[in-house]
């Protein structure tokens, strides 16, 4: 269900769950591959594209660090 959308990160060595981030409810659904981005300064990010917004999460913690609303 679109209101139960989650982003999860797992430890590649152990397979254990590291963190979970609940995404905002989206309308219409969307299917896009998340991308990783390392800015010149600041933490590495995983960027997720949704039908309502694009969100950047900190890779190590899952913290939502930025977002942009609108057509993505």
mmCIF file of C-alpha atoms in Angstrom:
data_model
loop_
_atom_site.group_PDB
_atom_site.id
_atom_site.type_symbol
_atom_site.label_atom_id
_atom_site.label_comp_id
_atom_site.label_asym_id
_atom_site.label_seq_id
_atom_site.Cartn_x
_atom_site.Cartn_y
_atom_site.Cartn_z
ATOM 1 C CA UNK A 1 0.000 0.000 0.000
ATOM 2 C CA UNK A 2 1.234 3.498 -0.772
ATOM 3 C CA UNK A 3 0.648 4.687 2.795
ATOM 4 C CA UNK A 4 2.992 1.966 4.065
ATOM 5 C CA UNK A 5 6.032 2.836 1.976
ATOM 6 C CA UNK A 6 9.326 2.172 3.757
ATOM 7 C CA UNK A 7 12.982 2.621 2.919
ATOM 8 C CA UNK A 8 15.226 0.107 4.678
ATOM 9 C CA UNK A 9 18.989 -0.272 4.913
ATOM 10 C CA UNK A 10 20.718 -3.542 5.749
ATOM 11 C CA UNK A 11 24.266 -4.272 6.839
ATOM 12 C CA UNK A 12 25.980 -5.931 3.872
ATOM 13 C CA UNK A 13 28.231 -8.063 6.121
ATOM 14 C CA UNK A 14 25.549 -9.443 8.452
ATOM 15 C CA UNK A 15 22.269 -8.898 6.619
ATOM 16 C CA UNK A 16 20.832 -7.253 9.735
ATOM 17 C CA UNK A 17 18.518 -4.271 9.489
ATOM 18 C CA UNK A 18 20.391 -1.012 10.175
ATOM 19 C CA UNK A 19 17.525 1.503 9.899
ATOM 20 C CA UNK A 20 14.037 2.102 8.512
ATOM 21 C CA UNK A 21 12.594 5.383 7.232
ATOM 22 C CA UNK A 22 8.837 5.696 6.694
ATOM 23 C CA UNK A 23 8.111 7.662 3.566
ATOM 24 C CA UNK A 24 5.247 10.142 3.266
ATOM 25 C CA UNK A 25 2.056 8.879 1.630
ATOM 26 C CA UNK A 26 2.313 9.194 -2.150
ATOM 27 C CA UNK A 27 -0.503 9.414 -4.668
ATOM 28 C CA UNK A 28 -0.393 7.409 -7.861
ATOM 29 C CA UNK A 29 2.624 5.313 -6.932
ATOM 30 C CA UNK A 30 5.954 5.295 -8.647
ATOM 31 C CA UNK A 31 8.721 2.915 -9.550
ATOM 32 C CA UNK A 32 12.197 4.437 -9.636
ATOM 33 C CA UNK A 33 15.572 3.151 -8.540
ATOM 34 C CA UNK A 34 17.073 5.070 -5.605
ATOM 35 C CA UNK A 35 20.488 6.593 -6.326
ATOM 36 C CA UNK A 36 23.482 7.255 -4.081
ATOM 37 C CA UNK A 37 25.134 10.664 -4.017
ATOM 38 C CA UNK A 38 28.257 11.919 -2.236
ATOM 39 C CA UNK A 39 28.258 15.737 -2.092
ATOM 40 C CA UNK A 40 31.566 17.632 -1.857
ATOM 41 C CA UNK A 41 30.771 18.274 1.797
ATOM 42 C CA UNK A 42 28.338 16.469 4.049
ATOM 43 C CA UNK A 43 27.187 12.886 4.413
ATOM 44 C CA UNK A 44 26.619 10.356 1.638
ATOM 45 C CA UNK A 45 22.944 10.300 0.617
ATOM 46 C CA UNK A 46 20.437 7.929 -0.904
ATOM 47 C CA UNK A 47 17.992 9.864 -3.074
ATOM 48 C CA UNK A 48 14.487 8.440 -3.516
ATOM 49 C CA UNK A 49 12.112 9.617 -6.238
ATOM 50 C CA UNK A 50 8.381 9.414 -5.490
ATOM 51 C CA UNK A 51 5.218 10.531 -7.236
ATOM 52 C CA UNK A 52 4.854 13.511 -4.875
ATOM 53 C CA UNK A 53 8.390 14.385 -3.809
ATOM 54 C CA UNK A 54 12.089 13.589 -4.063
ATOM 55 C CA UNK A 55 13.880 12.950 -0.755
ATOM 56 C CA UNK A 56 17.534 12.732 0.285
ATOM 57 C CA UNK A 57 18.287 10.445 3.251
ATOM 58 C CA UNK A 58 21.590 10.161 5.087
ATOM 59 C CA UNK A 59 23.003 6.710 4.217
ATOM 60 C CA UNK A 60 24.400 5.931 7.681
ATOM 61 C CA UNK A 61 21.340 6.858 9.752
ATOM 62 C CA UNK A 62 18.295 7.115 7.483
ATOM 63 C CA UNK A 63 17.737 10.711 8.559
ATOM 64 C CA UNK A 64 15.632 12.699 6.074
ATOM 65 C CA UNK A 65 17.964 15.605 5.293
ATOM 66 C CA UNK A 66 16.241 17.333 2.370
ATOM 67 C CA UNK A 67 13.175 17.049 0.122
ATOM 68 C CA UNK A 68 11.550 18.750 -2.836
ATOM 69 C CA UNK A 69 7.810 18.647 -3.487
ATOM 70 C CA UNK A 70 6.181 18.582 -6.882
ATOM 71 C CA UNK A 71 6.579 16.632 -10.083
ATOM 72 C CA UNK A 72 9.590 14.368 -9.692
#
